[in-house]
Amino acid sequence: MSQIEEVVHDTCEESEVLPVLPLRGLVAFPEMLIHFDVGRLISMKALEQSMQDNQRLFLTAQRDIRTDVPTTDDLFVVGTVCTVKQILRLPGDNIRVLVEGSYRAGVEQFSKEDDGCMRARVFRMETEPGRVSERRKEALVRALQDRFEEYAGLASQITNDVVMTVLDGGEPGYLADYVAQNTPLAYETKQELLEELHDVRRLERVVRVLGHEIEILQIENSIQDKLKEQIDKNQKEYYLREQLKIIQTELGDQDLGEEVEEYREKIRALHLDEAAETKLLKEAGRLEKMQPMSAESGVVRTYLDTCLELPWNSTTSERVNLKQARKVLDRDHFGLDKVKDRIMEFLAVKSLAPQLKGQVLCLVGPPGVGKTSIVRSVAEAMNRKYARMSLGGVRDEADIRGHRKTYIGAMPGRIMTALTQAGSKNALILMDEIDKMGADSRGDPAAALLEVLDAEQNNAFRDHYIELPFDLSDVLFITTANTLDTIPRPLLDRMEIIELSSYTEQEKAEIAMRHLLPKQLEHHGLKKSNLALSRDTMVYLIDAYTREAGVRRLEQQIAKVCRKAAKIIAEDQQEHPDRKTRKRVTVNRSNMESFLGTPRYKHDNVTKKDEIGVVNGLAWTSVGGEMLQVEVNAVPGTGKLEITGNLGKVMTESAKAAVTYVRSAAEKLGIDPMFYKEKDIHIHFPEAAIPKDGPSAGVTMTTAIASALSDIPVRHDVAMTGEVTLRGRVMPIGGLKEKTMAAYRSGMKTVIVPAENEPDLQDIDPTVRENVEFVIAETMDTVLQTALRRPAKDGKTEAAVVTDASVQPGKTGARQGELC
């Protein structure tokens, strides 16, 4: 300030005293018009005094705009002497003043009078044009014009008149003041420009200031553009959401907030443990923050809906009325006593110990015997909800445990799905065809079932999709299988095996008359009075048109009969529309071919006379037992052994063992010990198109070889089964019930069974036990003694093999040496 005063004194010749009007945030420039509002007392006094002193006053800026009553130290010492042009009184106490700047002035001394008006002795400050060339001045003016035009394009408050005035040009000092006056710069910057007395340097500073302002405005405009774009987007989304709300209201849909709150209420109503409830509430909170139409919100909704649909606390009251449960089981199924007894035992224990858990049953048997259907009846008998899941062909572990939520199209596993379908935490879940599961690179589903079927682990089963522990200990799992060979041992150990054997003809007839025929009559729109089919006819249908362990094929044949009958009745009604009663169709053995065609199965393939080298064997198949004849022929040769009939490795090895045994017992059997060098033996099993394997044909092949080499015929009414060792011991076999049924159907009078299978005779059908005699054999001596008969000279027969044991008639289950 002292330097300015020195310059002022050097350049000024005269001074004058003028009233001072402090400006807040404003700077007045010479030769410029400026208007402002006056409201403070000190400013009012200055304005009044100026009107008395030729309308002139001194305008200077405050150093701090927040000061309401400035002192001399609060004011800049360089300002502008101005002339008042216009005064306009505004509503209230404010006054709007229009002034015109005359010249720059510096303050020699401030003073304050008693009337409250601040005065200052000021002196004129002359500006210097600068000692620069005209070309530099012109260049600076052009630079200013370019910068200001660019600045005006960015600053919306600059009017076109101001721009045109600058573009018209002029002296550097005037242009600098004009631009500074009409540009919204900071008042500190304007004060610096006002104090600059050198015109050219002042113009250069204005150009620099404009360049700085242009950079700032460009950044501000960029920010504003982005902000406007975001605001436009938000406004658009807001508008669309409001429209969506109105549409949802019209359609009756819920708002997202209401939907999330409803989820929270449902979650709390489940009364889950703290960890599970916290996780579900967290998922609901995530949904609330998402866009309603986003793909992720759909994933969260699906997850919450799936979790809430699970029967976390829903159960059914279990029936413990044993009589009622037995009544339901007997109503729906004939036979199957083992299964029914096991279910009744389970219910009895449950009534005494309700806390009992972890029961897993596995029903094993051939197709069509009623494994799946009886489970449904068990669920009804126990008053449990029923759900079925088929495991046939399942190869992916995720089918049991579910997929992770992160995958597209993820879903829970079959266990959780079955529980959701059942709607009960203590449901009965049927795992059908558990022996048909496979394994590949995606995991082994059988390994995943180890946890499900283990009562020590399944009380906190975690599905990969649900990710919450679920208690499966109250679920009763029942599985079905056709064979146990393909079930992994660890999984098999977790299940209690209940074997279901094939039905006898009498059982099939009973099932058909009680259940299958009424069912098919109803399905085909017939009544009992429309179709006459006796029990004897049904037995013939079973014997001539079906060969199976169960009754599935039988039901198909009955349906075929009903269709034919329905066609006859419908045609008759159309020919005689006036007839009030329907025609009655009778089906019997004589007209069965017109309904079902030529009989498919005949039992005349069993020889009716004793033959050499032909033995009736017994085999087990998936559809029940079958008669399997073995033919052996011994011809002169070099000792070759030929085995035909599409046999497997095990059966081929049994044939070799049979030949070795016959060689060891050749002398006892009356056979040339050198037959293995002089005879070629050919063993053949008819029906070569069907693969055959297993060790149970050992005694059959041994008997046929012994008969062929000794020329002793084999009894045609004897059938046998059992594995043979090199020393002639008869080993146990499986499927005895089915094999004995096949023997009974083929008209066998005697069946030879291994001694170790004697306990299995208790499970033989009563009809078979009444009509077939059983010989219990521990060694081949008993088998050959029973099957081979050498004609005697007097026309009677005698035993082909004589042992120390006596041969006497006896009852079923006789020991070695006894003939039944």
Coordinates of C-alpha atoms in Angstrom, one line a residue, residues 205-476:
R205 CA -3.2 -10.4 -16.8
V206 CA -6.8 -10.4 -18.1
V207 CA -5.8 -12.8 -20.9
R208 CA -4.2 -15.1 -18.3
V209 CA -7.1 -14.9 -16.0
L210 CA -9.5 -15.8 -18.8
G211 CA -7.4 -18.8 -19.8
H212 CA -7.6 -20.0 -16.2
E213 CA -11.3 -19.5 -16.1
I214 CA -11.8 -21.3 -19.4
E215 CA -10.1 -24.4 -18.0
I216 CA -12.3 -24.3 -14.9
L217 CA -15.4 -23.8 -16.9
Q218 CA -14.6 -26.7 -19.2
I219 CA -14.2 -29.0 -16.2
E220 CA -17.4 -27.6 -14.6
N221 CA -19.3 -28.1 -17.9
S222 CA -18.0 -31.7 -18.2
I223 CA -19.2 -32.4 -14.6
Q224 CA -22.5 -30.7 -15.3
D225 CA -23.0 -32.8 -18.5
K226 CA -22.3 -36.0 -16.6
L227 CA -24.5 -34.9 -13.8
K228 CA -27.3 -33.9 -16.1
E229 CA -27.0 -37.2 -17.9
Q230 CA -27.2 -39.1 -14.6
I231 CA -30.1 -36.9 -13.5
D232 CA -31.9 -37.5 -16.7
K233 CA -31.4 -41.3 -16.3
N234 CA -32.5 -41.2 -12.7
Q235 CA -35.6 -39.1 -13.7
K236 CA -36.3 -41.5 -16.5
E237 CA -36.0 -44.5 -14.1
Y238 CA -38.1 -42.7 -11.5
Y239 CA -40.7 -42.0 -14.1
L240 CA -40.7 -45.6 -15.3
R241 CA -40.9 -46.9 -11.7
E242 CA -43.8 -44.7 -11.0
Q243 CA -45.5 -45.9 -14.1
L244 CA -44.7 -49.5 -13.1
K245 CA -46.1 -48.9 -9.6
I246 CA -49.3 -47.7 -11.1
I247 CA -49.5 -50.6 -13.5
Q248 CA -48.8 -53.1 -10.6
T249 CA -51.4 -51.4 -8.5
E250 CA -53.9 -51.8 -11.4
L251 CA -53.0 -55.4 -11.8
G252 CA -53.0 -56.0 -8.1
D253 CA -49.2 -56.8 -7.9
Q254 CA -47.3 -56.0 -4.8
D255 CA -44.7 -53.3 -4.4
L256 CA -41.1 -54.5 -3.8
G257 CA -41.0 -53.1 -0.3
E258 CA -44.2 -54.9 0.6
E259 CA -42.9 -58.1 -1.0
V260 CA -39.6 -58.0 1.0
E261 CA -41.5 -57.3 4.2
E262 CA -43.8 -60.3 3.4
Y263 CA -40.7 -62.4 2.9
R264 CA -39.4 -61.3 6.3
E265 CA -42.6 -62.2 8.0
K266 CA -42.7 -65.6 6.5
I267 CA -39.0 -66.2 7.5
R268 CA -39.7 -65.2 11.1
A269 CA -42.8 -67.3 11.2
L270 CA -40.7 -70.5 10.5
H271 CA -38.9 -70.1 13.8
L272 CA -35.6 -71.5 12.4
D273 CA -32.4 -71.5 14.3
E274 CA -30.5 -68.2 14.5
A275 CA -28.0 -69.0 11.7
A276 CA -30.6 -70.1 9.2
E277 CA -32.9 -67.2 10.0
T278 CA -30.1 -64.6 9.7
K279 CA -29.1 -66.0 6.3
L280 CA -32.6 -65.8 4.9
L281 CA -33.2 -62.3 6.3
K282 CA -29.9 -61.2 4.7
E283 CA -31.1 -62.6 1.4
A284 CA -34.3 -60.6 1.8
G285 CA -32.3 -57.5 2.5
R286 CA -30.3 -58.0 -0.6
L287 CA -33.5 -58.3 -2.6
E288 CA -34.7 -55.0 -1.2
K289 CA -31.6 -53.2 -2.6
M290 CA -31.8 -54.6 -6.1
Q291 CA -33.7 -53.3 -9.1
P292 CA -37.0 -55.1 -9.3
M293 CA -36.6 -56.2 -12.9
S294 CA -32.9 -57.3 -12.6
A295 CA -31.9 -60.9 -13.3
E296 CA -30.2 -61.2 -9.9
S297 CA -33.4 -60.2 -8.1
G298 CA -35.2 -63.1 -9.9
V299 CA -32.5 -65.5 -8.6
V300 CA -32.9 -64.3 -5.0
R301 CA -36.7 -64.5 -5.3
T302 CA -36.5 -68.1 -6.5
Y303 CA -34.1 -69.0 -3.7
L304 CA -36.3 -67.5 -1.0
D305 CA -39.4 -69.1 -2.5
T306 CA -37.7 -72.5 -2.6
C307 CA -36.5 -72.2 1.0
L308 CA -39.9 -71.1 2.3
E309 CA -41.7 -73.9 0.5
L310 CA -39.7 -76.6 2.4
P311 CA -41.6 -78.2 5.3
W312 CA -39.4 -77.0 8.1
N313 CA -42.0 -77.6 10.8
S314 CA -44.9 -79.2 8.9
T315 CA -45.6 -82.8 10.0
T316 CA -48.4 -85.3 9.9
S317 CA -49.6 -87.3 12.9
E318 CA -48.5 -90.9 12.3
R319 CA -51.1 -93.6 12.5
V320 CA -50.3 -96.3 15.1
N321 CA -53.5 -98.3 14.8
L322 CA -52.1 -101.6 13.7
K323 CA -55.4 -103.1 12.7
Q324 CA -56.3 -100.2 10.5
A325 CA -52.9 -100.2 8.9
R326 CA -53.1 -103.9 8.2
K327 CA -56.5 -103.4 6.7
V328 CA -55.1 -100.9 4.2
L329 CA -52.2 -103.1 3.2
D330 CA -54.4 -106.2 2.7
R331 CA -57.0 -104.1 0.8
D332 CA -54.5 -102.9 -1.9
H333 CA -52.2 -106.0 -2.2
F334 CA -52.5 -109.7 -2.1
G335 CA -49.6 -111.7 -0.7
L336 CA -46.3 -109.8 0.0
D337 CA -46.5 -111.0 3.6
K338 CA -42.9 -110.3 4.4
V339 CA -43.3 -106.6 3.5
K340 CA -46.5 -106.3 5.4
D341 CA -45.1 -108.0 8.5
R342 CA -42.1 -105.8 8.5
I343 CA -44.2 -102.6 8.2
M344 CA -46.4 -103.9 11.0
E345 CA -43.3 -104.5 13.2
F346 CA -42.1 -101.0 12.4
L347 CA -45.5 -99.5 13.4
A348 CA -45.6 -101.5 16.6
V349 CA -42.1 -100.3 17.6
K350 CA -43.1 -96.8 16.7
S351 CA -46.1 -96.9 19.0
L352 CA -43.9 -98.0 21.9
A353 CA -40.9 -95.8 21.1
P354 CA -42.0 -92.7 19.1
Q355 CA -38.5 -91.3 19.1
L356 CA -37.2 -94.2 16.9
K357 CA -35.6 -92.9 13.8
G358 CA -33.3 -94.0 11.0
Q359 CA -35.3 -96.8 9.4
V360 CA -34.4 -97.5 5.7
L361 CA -36.0 -100.4 3.9
C362 CA -35.0 -101.8 0.6
L363 CA -37.5 -104.0 -1.4
V364 CA -35.7 -106.3 -3.8
G365 CA -37.4 -108.4 -6.3
P366 CA -38.1 -108.9 -10.0
P367 CA -40.1 -106.4 -12.1
G368 CA -43.9 -106.2 -11.7
V369 CA -44.2 -107.8 -8.3
G370 CA -45.6 -104.6 -6.7
K371 CA -42.6 -103.0 -5.0
T372 CA -43.5 -99.5 -6.0
S373 CA -47.3 -99.8 -5.5
I374 CA -47.0 -101.3 -2.0
V375 CA -44.9 -98.3 -0.8
R376 CA -47.8 -96.1 -1.6
S377 CA -50.1 -98.3 0.4
V378 CA -47.5 -98.2 3.3
A379 CA -47.6 -94.4 3.3
E380 CA -51.4 -94.5 3.5
A381 CA -51.3 -97.1 6.2
M382 CA -48.9 -95.0 8.3
N383 CA -50.7 -91.7 7.5
R384 CA -47.5 -90.2 6.0
K385 CA -47.2 -88.0 3.0
Y386 CA -45.8 -89.8 0.0
A387 CA -43.2 -88.7 -2.6
R388 CA -41.5 -90.8 -5.2
M389 CA -38.1 -90.1 -6.8
S390 CA -36.8 -92.3 -9.6
L391 CA -33.0 -92.9 -9.5
G392 CA -32.9 -94.9 -12.7
G393 CA -30.2 -93.5 -15.0
V394 CA -29.1 -90.8 -12.5
R395 CA -25.4 -90.1 -13.0
D396 CA -24.8 -86.6 -11.5
E397 CA -24.2 -86.1 -7.8
A398 CA -25.9 -82.7 -8.1
D399 CA -29.2 -84.6 -8.7
I400 CA -29.1 -85.6 -5.1
R401 CA -27.4 -82.6 -3.5
G402 CA -28.5 -79.9 -5.9
H403 CA -26.5 -77.2 -7.8
R404 CA -24.7 -74.2 -6.4
K405 CA -26.7 -71.0 -6.6
T406 CA -24.0 -69.4 -8.7
Y407 CA -24.9 -71.5 -11.7
I408 CA -27.5 -70.4 -14.2
G409 CA -30.6 -72.5 -13.8
A410 CA -29.5 -73.9 -10.5
M411 CA -32.1 -75.9 -8.5
P412 CA -32.3 -78.0 -5.4
G413 CA -31.6 -81.8 -5.4
R414 CA -34.2 -84.5 -5.6
I415 CA -34.3 -85.0 -1.9
M416 CA -35.4 -81.4 -1.2
T417 CA -37.7 -81.4 -4.2
A418 CA -39.4 -84.6 -2.9
L419 CA -39.9 -83.0 0.5
T420 CA -41.4 -79.9 -1.0
Q421 CA -43.8 -82.1 -3.1
A422 CA -44.8 -84.1 0.0
G423 CA -45.2 -81.0 2.2
S424 CA -44.3 -82.8 5.3
K425 CA -41.1 -83.2 7.3
N426 CA -41.9 -86.8 8.2
A427 CA -42.9 -87.9 4.7
L428 CA -42.3 -91.3 3.2
I429 CA -39.9 -91.0 0.3
L430 CA -39.6 -93.8 -2.2
M431 CA -36.3 -94.1 -4.0
D432 CA -37.2 -96.2 -7.0
E433 CA -34.7 -98.2 -9.0
I434 CA -31.7 -97.5 -6.7
D435 CA -29.8 -100.2 -8.4
K436 CA -30.0 -98.4 -11.8
M437 CA -27.8 -95.4 -10.7
G438 CA -24.6 -94.7 -12.6
A439 CA -21.5 -92.6 -12.1
D440 CA -19.4 -90.3 -14.3
S441 CA -17.0 -87.4 -14.1
R442 CA -19.7 -85.3 -12.4
G443 CA -19.6 -87.4 -9.3
D444 CA -21.2 -90.6 -7.9
P445 CA -24.9 -90.1 -6.7
A446 CA -24.6 -93.3 -4.7
A447 CA -21.9 -91.6 -2.6
A448 CA -24.2 -88.7 -2.0
L449 CA -26.9 -91.0 -0.8
L450 CA -24.6 -92.3 2.0
E451 CA -25.3 -89.2 4.1
V452 CA -29.0 -89.2 3.2
L453 CA -29.7 -92.8 4.3
D454 CA -27.5 -92.6 7.5
A455 CA -29.5 -91.7 10.6
E456 CA -26.3 -90.4 12.3
Q457 CA -25.6 -87.8 9.6
N458 CA -28.9 -86.8 7.9
N459 CA -30.2 -84.7 10.8
A460 CA -28.2 -81.8 9.3
F461 CA -28.3 -82.6 5.6
R462 CA -27.1 -79.6 3.5
D463 CA -28.3 -79.2 0.0
H464 CA -25.9 -77.3 -2.2
Y465 CA -28.7 -75.0 -3.4
I466 CA -30.4 -74.4 -0.1
E467 CA -27.2 -74.1 1.9
L468 CA -29.1 -74.6 5.2
P469 CA -29.1 -77.7 7.4
F470 CA -32.3 -79.7 7.1
D471 CA -33.3 -82.5 9.4
L472 CA -34.1 -85.7 7.4
S473 CA -34.1 -88.0 10.5
D474 CA -37.9 -88.0 10.6
V475 CA -38.2 -89.1 6.9
L476 CA -38.9 -92.8 6.3

